[in-house]
XYZ file of C-alpha atoms in Angstrom:
281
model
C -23.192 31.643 -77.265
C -19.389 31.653 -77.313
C -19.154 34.579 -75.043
C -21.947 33.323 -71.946
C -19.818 29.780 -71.943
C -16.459 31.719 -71.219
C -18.121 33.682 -68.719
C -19.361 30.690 -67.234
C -15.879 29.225 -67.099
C -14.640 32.248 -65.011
C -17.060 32.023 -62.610
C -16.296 28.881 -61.475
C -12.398 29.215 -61.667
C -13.263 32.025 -59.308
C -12.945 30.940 -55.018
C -15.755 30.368 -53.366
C -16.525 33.676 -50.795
C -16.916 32.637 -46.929
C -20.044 33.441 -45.783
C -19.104 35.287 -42.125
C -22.018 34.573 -39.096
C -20.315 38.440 -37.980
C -19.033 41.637 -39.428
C -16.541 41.186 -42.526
C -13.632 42.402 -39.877
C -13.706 39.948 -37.145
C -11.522 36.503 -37.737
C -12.430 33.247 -38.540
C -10.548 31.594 -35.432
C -12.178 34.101 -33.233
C -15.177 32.178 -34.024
C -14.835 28.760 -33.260
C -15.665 27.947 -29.609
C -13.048 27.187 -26.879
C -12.042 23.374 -26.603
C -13.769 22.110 -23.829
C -11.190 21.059 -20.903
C -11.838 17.394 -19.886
C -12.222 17.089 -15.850
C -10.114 13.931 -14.648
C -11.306 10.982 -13.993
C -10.386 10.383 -10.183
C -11.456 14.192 -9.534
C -14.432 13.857 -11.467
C -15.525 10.876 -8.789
C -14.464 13.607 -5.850
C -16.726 16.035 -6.830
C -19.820 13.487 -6.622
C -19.156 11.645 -3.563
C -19.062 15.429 -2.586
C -22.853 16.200 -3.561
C -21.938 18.579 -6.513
C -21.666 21.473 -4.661
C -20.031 24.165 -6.426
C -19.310 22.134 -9.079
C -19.850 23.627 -12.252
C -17.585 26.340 -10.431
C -15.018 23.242 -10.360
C -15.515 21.996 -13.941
C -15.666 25.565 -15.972
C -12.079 26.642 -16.811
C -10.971 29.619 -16.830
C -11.430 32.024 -19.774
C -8.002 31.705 -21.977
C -6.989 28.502 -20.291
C -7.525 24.746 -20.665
C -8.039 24.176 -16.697
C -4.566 24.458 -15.435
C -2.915 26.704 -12.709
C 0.592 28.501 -13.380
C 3.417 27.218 -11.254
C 7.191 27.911 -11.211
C 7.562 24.334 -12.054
C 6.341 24.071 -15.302
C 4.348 21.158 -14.245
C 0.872 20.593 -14.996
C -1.661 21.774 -12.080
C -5.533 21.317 -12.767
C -8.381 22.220 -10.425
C -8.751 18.437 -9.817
C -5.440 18.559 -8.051
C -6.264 21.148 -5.738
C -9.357 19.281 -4.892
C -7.309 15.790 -4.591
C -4.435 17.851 -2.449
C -7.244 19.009 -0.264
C -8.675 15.606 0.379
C -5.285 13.949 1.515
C -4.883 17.555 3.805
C -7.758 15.949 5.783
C -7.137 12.538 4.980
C -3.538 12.687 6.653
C -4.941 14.624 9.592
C -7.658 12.117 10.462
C -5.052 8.702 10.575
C -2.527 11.383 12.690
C -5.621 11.360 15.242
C -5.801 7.564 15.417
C -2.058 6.729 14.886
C -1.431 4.410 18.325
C 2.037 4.947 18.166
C 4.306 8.047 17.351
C 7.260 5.861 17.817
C 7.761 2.481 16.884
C 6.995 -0.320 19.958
C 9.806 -2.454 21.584
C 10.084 -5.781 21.403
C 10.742 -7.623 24.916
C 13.531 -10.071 25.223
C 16.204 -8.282 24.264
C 15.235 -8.050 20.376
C 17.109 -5.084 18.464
C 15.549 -3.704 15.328
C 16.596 -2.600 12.054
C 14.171 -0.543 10.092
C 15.147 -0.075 5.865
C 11.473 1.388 4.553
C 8.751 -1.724 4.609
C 11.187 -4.453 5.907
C 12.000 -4.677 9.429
C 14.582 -7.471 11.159
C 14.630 -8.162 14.599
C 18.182 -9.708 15.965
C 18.767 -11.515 19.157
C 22.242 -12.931 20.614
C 22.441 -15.977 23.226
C 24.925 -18.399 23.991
C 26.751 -18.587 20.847
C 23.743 -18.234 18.442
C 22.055 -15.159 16.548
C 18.579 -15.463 15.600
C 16.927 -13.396 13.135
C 13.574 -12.204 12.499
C 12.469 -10.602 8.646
C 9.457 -9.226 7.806
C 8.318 -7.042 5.481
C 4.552 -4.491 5.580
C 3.587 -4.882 2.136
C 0.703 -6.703 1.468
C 0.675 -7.310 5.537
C -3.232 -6.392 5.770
C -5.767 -9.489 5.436
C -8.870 -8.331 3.069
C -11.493 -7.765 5.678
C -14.352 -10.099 4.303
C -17.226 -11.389 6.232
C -19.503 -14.266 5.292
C -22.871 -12.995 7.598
C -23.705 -9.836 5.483
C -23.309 -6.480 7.555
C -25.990 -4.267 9.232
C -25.462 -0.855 8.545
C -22.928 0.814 10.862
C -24.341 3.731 13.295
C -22.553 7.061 13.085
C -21.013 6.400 16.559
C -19.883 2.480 16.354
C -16.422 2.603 15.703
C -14.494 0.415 12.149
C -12.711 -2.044 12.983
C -9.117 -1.771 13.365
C -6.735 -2.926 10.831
C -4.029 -5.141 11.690
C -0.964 -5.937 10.221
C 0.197 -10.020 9.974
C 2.807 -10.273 7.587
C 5.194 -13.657 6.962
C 8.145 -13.673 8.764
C 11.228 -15.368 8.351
C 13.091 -16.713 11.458
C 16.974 -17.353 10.907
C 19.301 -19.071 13.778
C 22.874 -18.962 12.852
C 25.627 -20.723 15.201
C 28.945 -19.699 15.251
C 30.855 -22.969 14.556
C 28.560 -24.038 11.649
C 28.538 -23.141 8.015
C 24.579 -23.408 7.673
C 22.046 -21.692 8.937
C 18.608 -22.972 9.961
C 15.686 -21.296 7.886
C 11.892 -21.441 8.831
C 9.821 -19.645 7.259
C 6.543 -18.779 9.080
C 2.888 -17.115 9.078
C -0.363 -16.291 10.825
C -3.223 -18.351 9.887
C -6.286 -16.360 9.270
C -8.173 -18.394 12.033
C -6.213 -18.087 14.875
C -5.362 -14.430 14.742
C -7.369 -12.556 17.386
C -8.030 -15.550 19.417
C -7.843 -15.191 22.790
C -7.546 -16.805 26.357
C -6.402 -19.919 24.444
C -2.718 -20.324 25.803
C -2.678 -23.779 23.772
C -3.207 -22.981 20.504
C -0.175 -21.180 18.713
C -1.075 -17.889 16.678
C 1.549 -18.628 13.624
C 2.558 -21.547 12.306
C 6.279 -22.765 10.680
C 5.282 -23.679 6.687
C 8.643 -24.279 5.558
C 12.198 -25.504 6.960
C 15.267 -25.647 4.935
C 19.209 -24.869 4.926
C 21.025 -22.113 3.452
C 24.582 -20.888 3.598
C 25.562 -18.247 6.040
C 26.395 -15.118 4.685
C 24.886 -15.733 1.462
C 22.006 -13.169 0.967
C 20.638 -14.910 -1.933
C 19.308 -18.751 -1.144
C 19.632 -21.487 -3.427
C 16.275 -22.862 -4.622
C 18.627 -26.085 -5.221
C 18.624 -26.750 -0.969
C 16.233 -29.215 0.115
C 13.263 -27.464 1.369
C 10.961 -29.503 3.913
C 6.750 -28.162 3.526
C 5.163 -28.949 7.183
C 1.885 -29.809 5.713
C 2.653 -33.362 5.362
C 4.936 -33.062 8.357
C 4.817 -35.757 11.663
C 3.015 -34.088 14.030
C 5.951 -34.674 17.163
C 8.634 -33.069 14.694
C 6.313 -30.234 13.896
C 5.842 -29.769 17.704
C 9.725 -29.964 18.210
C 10.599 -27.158 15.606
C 8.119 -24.944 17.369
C 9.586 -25.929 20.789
C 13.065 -25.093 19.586
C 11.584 -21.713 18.270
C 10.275 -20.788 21.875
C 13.118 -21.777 23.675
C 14.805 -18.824 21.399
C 12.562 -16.548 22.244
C 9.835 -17.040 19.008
C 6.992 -18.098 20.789
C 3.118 -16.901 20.998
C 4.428 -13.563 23.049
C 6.449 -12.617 20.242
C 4.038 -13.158 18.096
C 1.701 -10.567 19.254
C 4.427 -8.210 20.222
C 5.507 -8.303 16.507
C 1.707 -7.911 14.985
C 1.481 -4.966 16.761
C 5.061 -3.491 15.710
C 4.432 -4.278 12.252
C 0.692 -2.933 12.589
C 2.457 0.642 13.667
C 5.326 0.097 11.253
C 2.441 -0.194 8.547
C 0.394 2.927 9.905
C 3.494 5.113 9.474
C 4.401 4.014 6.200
C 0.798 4.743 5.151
C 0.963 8.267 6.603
C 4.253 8.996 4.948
C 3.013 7.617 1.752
C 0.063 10.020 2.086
C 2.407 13.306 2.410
C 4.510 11.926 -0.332
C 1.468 12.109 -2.554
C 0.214 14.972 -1.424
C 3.556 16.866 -2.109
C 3.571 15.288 -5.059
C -0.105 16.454 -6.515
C 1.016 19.622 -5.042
C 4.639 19.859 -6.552
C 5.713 20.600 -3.747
């Protein structure tokens, strides 16, 4: 009796022996499976819109890797960014085909301009004043939505071009004055586009105020006057006074399409930025 219990007592201070699916030699690590390499999101959406052709190719890594291709940078390369580097090849090469304008358009009237990335300033001298025009590209596109829903467009009907309208800020500075004369002004959505109406202006003034010159920061404390409440005879005065420097309806489409090719280029450089960038270029 004595002796089975301290037998007993052995055998279960003794380890429990792994039961092996293969031959006693081969290692237990050798037998768990491979993690599984997670495709990315935004490639993962490239390979469908693409029909799925050749891709389980595309999502299978290769043996003794997680996905990723070697690269002298150290940087991480997956087959998602070869497909994604592959799109914006194309991508880049279609908007080079329907780019209007390898160089930037002039401006009539005598307008020079000053290019620093997105913002762009037009300056004009005459008889003791310089006027100013500021704009900047960002955000310059209007969301293209239609209230009639859309038939479905035929393979050879063209999209619709995209056009750029940002806000622009006219400046007039005199020489024998301290202040300069701000107005700030923008394209109304409804009278963009609108043609063979010589009466109607295509941008409107929104705001009129004061501000130091040579001050590059304005002080919200200045009086600021909003046109929406404005007499109608002043309104028409401050736009007179903007024509008779050279900011009138001509300008106005000369500087849509200048910013529409300024915006065009910036999109094409942004595309080879990324590209070089997915690349590592």
């Amino acid at each position: 009796m004595l002796l089975a219990r301290a037998l007993r007592a052995a055998a279960a201070l003794r380890p429990p022996t792994r039961r092996l699916l293969s031959s006693s030699s081969a290692s237990p690590r050798a037998l768990l499976p491979p993690p599984a390499a997670a495709a990315p999101p935004l490639a993962r959406s490239l390979w469908q819109l693409g029909g799925g052709g050749g891709r389980t190719a595309l999502l299978r890594p290769r043996r003794g890797s997680a996905g990723g291709v070697s690269c002298g940078c150290g940087g991480l390369h997956t087959e998602g960014d070869k497909a994604f580097a592959q799109f914006l090849t194309d991508e880049i090469k279609e908007e080079k085909k329907i780019q209007k304008h390898k160089s930037l358009p002039k401006v009539s009237g005598g307008w020079e301009l000053e290019v620093h990335g997105t913002e762009a300033k037009l300056v004009r001298k005459i008889a003791g004043e310089k006027i100013t025009v500021t704009f900047n590209i960002n955000n310059s596109i209007p969301p293209s939505v239609d209230d009639e829903p859309q038939e479905e467009q035929k393979p050879d009907e063209q999209e619709p071009e995209l056009t750029s309208t940002p806000n622009f800020v006219v400046e007039v500075i005199k020489d024998d004055t301290k202040q300069t004369l701000v107005l700030d002004c923008h394209y109304p959505e409804d009278e963009v586009g609108h043609e063979g109406e010589e009466e109607s202006d295509i941008f409107t003034i929104r705001e009129v105020s004061f501000q130091p010159t040579g001050e590059s920061d304005w002080k919200d404390t200045n009086y600021t006057l909003n046109t929406d409440s404005l007499d109608w005879a002043l309104y028409d005065h401050l736009m007179d006074f903007l024509a008779d420097r050279g900011v009138d309806n001509t300008f106005a489409d000369e500087l849509i399409e200048l910013s529409t090719a300024l915006e065009h280029q910036e999109y094409i450089k942004f595309l080879e930025d990324l590209k070089s960038f997915v690349k590592c270029q």
